XYZ file of N, CA and C in Angstrom:
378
model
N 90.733 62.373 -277.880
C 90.761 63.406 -278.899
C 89.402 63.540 -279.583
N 88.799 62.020 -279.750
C 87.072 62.413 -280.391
C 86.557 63.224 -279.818
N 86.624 63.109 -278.161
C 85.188 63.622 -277.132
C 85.777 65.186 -277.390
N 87.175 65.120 -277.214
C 87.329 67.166 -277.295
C 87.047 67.813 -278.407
N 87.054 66.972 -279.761
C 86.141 67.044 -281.109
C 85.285 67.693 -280.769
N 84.166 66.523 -280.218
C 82.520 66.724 -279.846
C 82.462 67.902 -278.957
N 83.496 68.159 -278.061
C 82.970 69.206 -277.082
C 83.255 70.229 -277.113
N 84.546 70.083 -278.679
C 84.931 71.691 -278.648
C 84.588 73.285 -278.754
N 82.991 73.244 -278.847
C 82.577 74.581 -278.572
C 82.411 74.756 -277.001
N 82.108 74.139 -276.409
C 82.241 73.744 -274.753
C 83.601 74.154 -274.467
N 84.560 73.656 -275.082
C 85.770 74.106 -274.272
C 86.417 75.641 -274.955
N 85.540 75.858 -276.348
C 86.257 77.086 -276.532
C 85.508 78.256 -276.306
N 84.291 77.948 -275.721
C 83.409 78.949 -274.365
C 84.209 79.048 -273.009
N 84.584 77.620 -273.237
C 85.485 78.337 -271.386
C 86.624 78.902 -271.512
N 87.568 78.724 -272.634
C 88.553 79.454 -272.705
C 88.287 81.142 -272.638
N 87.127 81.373 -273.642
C 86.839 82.654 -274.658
C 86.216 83.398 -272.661
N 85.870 82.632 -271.940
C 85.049 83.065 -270.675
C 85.986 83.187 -269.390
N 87.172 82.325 -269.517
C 88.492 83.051 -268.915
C 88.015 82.142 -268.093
N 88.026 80.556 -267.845
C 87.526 79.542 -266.864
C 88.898 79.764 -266.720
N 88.948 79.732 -265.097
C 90.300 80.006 -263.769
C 90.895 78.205 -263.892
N 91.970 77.911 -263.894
C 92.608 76.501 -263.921
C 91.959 75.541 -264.763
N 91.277 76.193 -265.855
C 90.858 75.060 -267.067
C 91.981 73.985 -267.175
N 90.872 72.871 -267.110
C 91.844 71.801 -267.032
C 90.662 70.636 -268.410
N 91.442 70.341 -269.635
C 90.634 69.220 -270.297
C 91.125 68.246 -270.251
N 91.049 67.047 -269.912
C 91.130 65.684 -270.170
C 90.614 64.516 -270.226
N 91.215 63.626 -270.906
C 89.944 62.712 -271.515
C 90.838 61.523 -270.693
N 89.713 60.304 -270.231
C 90.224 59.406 -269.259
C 89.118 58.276 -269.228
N 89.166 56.712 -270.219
C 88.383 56.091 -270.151
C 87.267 56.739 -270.878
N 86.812 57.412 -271.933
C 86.029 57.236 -272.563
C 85.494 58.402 -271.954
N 85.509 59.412 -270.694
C 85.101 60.426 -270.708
C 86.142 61.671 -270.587
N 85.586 62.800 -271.055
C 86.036 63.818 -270.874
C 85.988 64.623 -269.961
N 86.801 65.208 -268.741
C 86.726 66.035 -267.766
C 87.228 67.434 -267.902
N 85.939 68.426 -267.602
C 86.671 69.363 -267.791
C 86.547 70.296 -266.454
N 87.495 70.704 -266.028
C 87.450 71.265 -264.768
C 87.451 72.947 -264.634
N 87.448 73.400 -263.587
C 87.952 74.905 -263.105
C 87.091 75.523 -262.551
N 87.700 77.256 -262.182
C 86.623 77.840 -261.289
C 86.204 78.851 -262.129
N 85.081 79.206 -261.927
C 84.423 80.715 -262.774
C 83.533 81.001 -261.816
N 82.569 81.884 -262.420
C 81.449 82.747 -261.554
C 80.195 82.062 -261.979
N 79.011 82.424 -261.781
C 77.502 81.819 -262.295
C 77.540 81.751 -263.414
N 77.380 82.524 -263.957
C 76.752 83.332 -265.269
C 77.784 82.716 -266.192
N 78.833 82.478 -265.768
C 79.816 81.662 -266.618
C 79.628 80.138 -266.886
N 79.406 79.813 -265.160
C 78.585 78.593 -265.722
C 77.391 77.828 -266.034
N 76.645 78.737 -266.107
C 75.161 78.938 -266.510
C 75.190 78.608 -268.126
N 76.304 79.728 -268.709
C 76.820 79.475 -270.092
C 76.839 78.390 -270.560
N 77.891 78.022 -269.911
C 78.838 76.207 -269.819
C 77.811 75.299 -270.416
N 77.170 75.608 -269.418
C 75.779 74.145 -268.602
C 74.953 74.181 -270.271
N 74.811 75.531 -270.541
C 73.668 75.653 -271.423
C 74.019 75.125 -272.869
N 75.797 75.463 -273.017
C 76.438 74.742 -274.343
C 76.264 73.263 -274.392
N 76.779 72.913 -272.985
C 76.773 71.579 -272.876
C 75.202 70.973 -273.405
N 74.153 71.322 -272.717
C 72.958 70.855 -273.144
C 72.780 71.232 -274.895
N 72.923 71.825 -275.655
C 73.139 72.102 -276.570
C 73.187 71.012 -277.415
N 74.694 70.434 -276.838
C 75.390 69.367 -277.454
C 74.869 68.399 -277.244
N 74.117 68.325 -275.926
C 73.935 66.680 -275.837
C 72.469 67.198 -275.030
N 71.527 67.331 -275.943
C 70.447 67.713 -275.321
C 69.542 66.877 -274.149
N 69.737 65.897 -274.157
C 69.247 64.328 -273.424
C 70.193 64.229 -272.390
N 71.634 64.917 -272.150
C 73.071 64.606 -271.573
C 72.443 63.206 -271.000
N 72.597 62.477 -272.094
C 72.315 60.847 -272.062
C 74.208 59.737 -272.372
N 74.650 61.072 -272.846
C 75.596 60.307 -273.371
C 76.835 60.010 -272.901
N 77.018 60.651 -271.605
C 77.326 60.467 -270.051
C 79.238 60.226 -270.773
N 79.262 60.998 -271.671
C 81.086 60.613 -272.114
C 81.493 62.520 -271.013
N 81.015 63.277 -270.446
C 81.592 64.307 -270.127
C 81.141 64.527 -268.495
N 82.081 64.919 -267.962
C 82.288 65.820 -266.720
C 82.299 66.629 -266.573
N 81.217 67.890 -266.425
C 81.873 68.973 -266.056
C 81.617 69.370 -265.170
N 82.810 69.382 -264.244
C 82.643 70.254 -262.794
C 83.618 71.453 -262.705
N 82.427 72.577 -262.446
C 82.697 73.880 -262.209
C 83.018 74.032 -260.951
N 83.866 75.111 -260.170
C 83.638 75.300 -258.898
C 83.481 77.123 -259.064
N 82.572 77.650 -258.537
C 81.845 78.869 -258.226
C 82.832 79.525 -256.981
N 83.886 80.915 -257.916
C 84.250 81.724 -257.111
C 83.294 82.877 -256.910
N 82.570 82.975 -255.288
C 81.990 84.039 -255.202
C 82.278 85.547 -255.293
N 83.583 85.519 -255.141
C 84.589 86.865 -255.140
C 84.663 87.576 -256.485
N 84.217 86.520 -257.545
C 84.778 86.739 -259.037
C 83.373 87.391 -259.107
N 82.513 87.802 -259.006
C 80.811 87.979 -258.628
C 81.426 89.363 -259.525
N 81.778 90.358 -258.788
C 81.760 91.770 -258.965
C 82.612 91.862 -260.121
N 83.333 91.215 -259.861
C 84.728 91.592 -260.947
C 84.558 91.442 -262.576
N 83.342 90.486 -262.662
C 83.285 89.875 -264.364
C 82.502 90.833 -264.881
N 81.858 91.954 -264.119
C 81.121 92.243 -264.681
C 80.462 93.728 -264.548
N 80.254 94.780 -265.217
C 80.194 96.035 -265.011
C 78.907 96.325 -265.053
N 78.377 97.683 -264.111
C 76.579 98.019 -264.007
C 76.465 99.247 -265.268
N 75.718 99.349 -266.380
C 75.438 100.136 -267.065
C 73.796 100.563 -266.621
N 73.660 102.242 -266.621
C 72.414 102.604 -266.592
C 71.984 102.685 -267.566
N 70.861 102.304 -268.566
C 70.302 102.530 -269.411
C 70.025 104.408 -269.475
N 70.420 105.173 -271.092
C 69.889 106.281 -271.003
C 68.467 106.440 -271.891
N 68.512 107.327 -272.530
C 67.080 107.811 -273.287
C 67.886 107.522 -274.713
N 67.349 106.621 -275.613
C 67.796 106.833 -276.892
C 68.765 104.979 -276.920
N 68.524 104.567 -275.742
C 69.726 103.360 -276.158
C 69.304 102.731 -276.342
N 69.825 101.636 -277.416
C 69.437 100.229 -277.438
C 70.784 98.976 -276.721
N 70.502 97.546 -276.997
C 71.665 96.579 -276.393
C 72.662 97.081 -277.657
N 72.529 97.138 -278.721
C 73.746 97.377 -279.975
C 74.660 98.802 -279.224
N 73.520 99.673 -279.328
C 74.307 101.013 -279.289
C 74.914 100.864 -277.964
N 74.555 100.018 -276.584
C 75.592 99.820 -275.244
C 76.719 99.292 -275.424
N 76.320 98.047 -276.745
C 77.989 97.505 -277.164
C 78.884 97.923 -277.404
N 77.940 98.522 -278.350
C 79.105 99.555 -279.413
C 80.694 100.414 -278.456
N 79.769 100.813 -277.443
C 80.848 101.328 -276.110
C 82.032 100.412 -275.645
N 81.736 99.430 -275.861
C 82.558 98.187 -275.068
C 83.114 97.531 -276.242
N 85.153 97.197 -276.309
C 85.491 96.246 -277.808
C 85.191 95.249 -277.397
N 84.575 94.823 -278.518
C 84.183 93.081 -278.808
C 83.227 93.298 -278.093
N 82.121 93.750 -277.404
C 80.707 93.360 -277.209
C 79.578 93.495 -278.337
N 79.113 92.523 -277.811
C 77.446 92.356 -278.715
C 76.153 92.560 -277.986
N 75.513 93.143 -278.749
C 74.010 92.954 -277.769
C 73.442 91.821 -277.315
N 74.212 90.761 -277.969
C 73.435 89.451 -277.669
C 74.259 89.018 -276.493
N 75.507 89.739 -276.572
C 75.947 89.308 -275.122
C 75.693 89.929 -273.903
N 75.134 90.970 -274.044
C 74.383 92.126 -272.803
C 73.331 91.566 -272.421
N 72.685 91.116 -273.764
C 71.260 90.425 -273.471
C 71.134 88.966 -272.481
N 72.407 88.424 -273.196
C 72.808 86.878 -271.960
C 72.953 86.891 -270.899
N 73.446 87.898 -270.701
C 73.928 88.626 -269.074
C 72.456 89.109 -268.719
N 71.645 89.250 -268.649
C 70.534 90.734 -268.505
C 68.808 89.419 -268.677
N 69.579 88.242 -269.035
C 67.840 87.675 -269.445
C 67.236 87.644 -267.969
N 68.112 87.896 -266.421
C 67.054 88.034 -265.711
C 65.729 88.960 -265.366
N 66.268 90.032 -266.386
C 65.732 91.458 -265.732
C 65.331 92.021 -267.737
N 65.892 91.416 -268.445
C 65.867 91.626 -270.397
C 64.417 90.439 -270.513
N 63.528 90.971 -270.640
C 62.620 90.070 -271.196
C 62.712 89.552 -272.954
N 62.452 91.004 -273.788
C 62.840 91.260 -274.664
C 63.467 92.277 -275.415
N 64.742 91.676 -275.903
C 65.844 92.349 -276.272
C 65.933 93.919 -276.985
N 64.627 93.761 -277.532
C 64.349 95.218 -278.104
C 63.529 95.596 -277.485
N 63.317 95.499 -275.938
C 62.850 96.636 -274.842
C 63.597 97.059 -273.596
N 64.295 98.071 -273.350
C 65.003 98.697 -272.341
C 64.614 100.010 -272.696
N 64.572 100.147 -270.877
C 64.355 101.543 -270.236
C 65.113 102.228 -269.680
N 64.956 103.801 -269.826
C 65.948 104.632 -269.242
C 65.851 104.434 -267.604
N 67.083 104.164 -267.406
C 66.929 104.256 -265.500
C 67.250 102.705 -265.258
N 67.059 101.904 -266.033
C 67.282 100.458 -266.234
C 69.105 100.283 -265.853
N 69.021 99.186 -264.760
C 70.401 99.223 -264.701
C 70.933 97.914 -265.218
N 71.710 97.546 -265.786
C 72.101 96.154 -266.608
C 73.205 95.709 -266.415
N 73.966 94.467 -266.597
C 75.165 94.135 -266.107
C 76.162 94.107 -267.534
N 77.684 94.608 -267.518
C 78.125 94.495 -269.367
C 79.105 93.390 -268.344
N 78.708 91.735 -268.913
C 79.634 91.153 -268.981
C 80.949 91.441 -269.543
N 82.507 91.157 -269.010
C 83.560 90.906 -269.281
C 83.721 89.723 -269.950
């Protein structure tokens, strides 16, 4: 119950991210947390986790992801950038999006967040 304490923004990213057969349990002093998602989901994961345990020195957690390639297309929708948009005003289109979450999705191709171009095609995470 401590370690799911410590890890609970970790596990309430994978819930909030729709991790496929989330599984938490704690066993001997570590915590395992399992299931399948897409990259970008666990790119997320990986990045909370370091977060928490910036050194991941502290070797109390497991997390193994397994990568559905199929889930690729599905998490995630192509927006063209028009003339006049910013990441807010793309949200605004989508409930519950943020620019900062367009931007998470997009840092391959989003250098900085307050520069997009018309013709620009971007991904709106689910």
């Amino acid at each position: 119950m401590v370690l799911e304490n410590k890890y609970s923004a970790l596990i309430d990213l994978a819930q909030t991210e729709k991790v496929e057969d989330l599984s938490v349990t704690e066993n001997n002093g570590v915590l395992h947390i399992t299931g399948t998602t897409n990259n970008t989901t666990k790119d997320k994961l990986w990045d909370m986790y370091n977060k928490i345990d910036p050194d991941m020195r502290a070797g109390d957690l497991v997390l193994d992801l397994n990568v559905d390639d199929s889930k690729k297309d599905s998490d995630q929708e192509m927006y063209e950038v028009k003339a006049g948009d910013s990441l807010s005003k793309i949200a605004s289109r989508y409930s519950g999006m943020t620019w900062k979450e367009i931007y998470e999705a997009n840092k391959d191709t989003i250098k900085d967040p307050n520069i997009i171009h018309p013709g620009q095609k971007i991904k709106i995470p689910r």
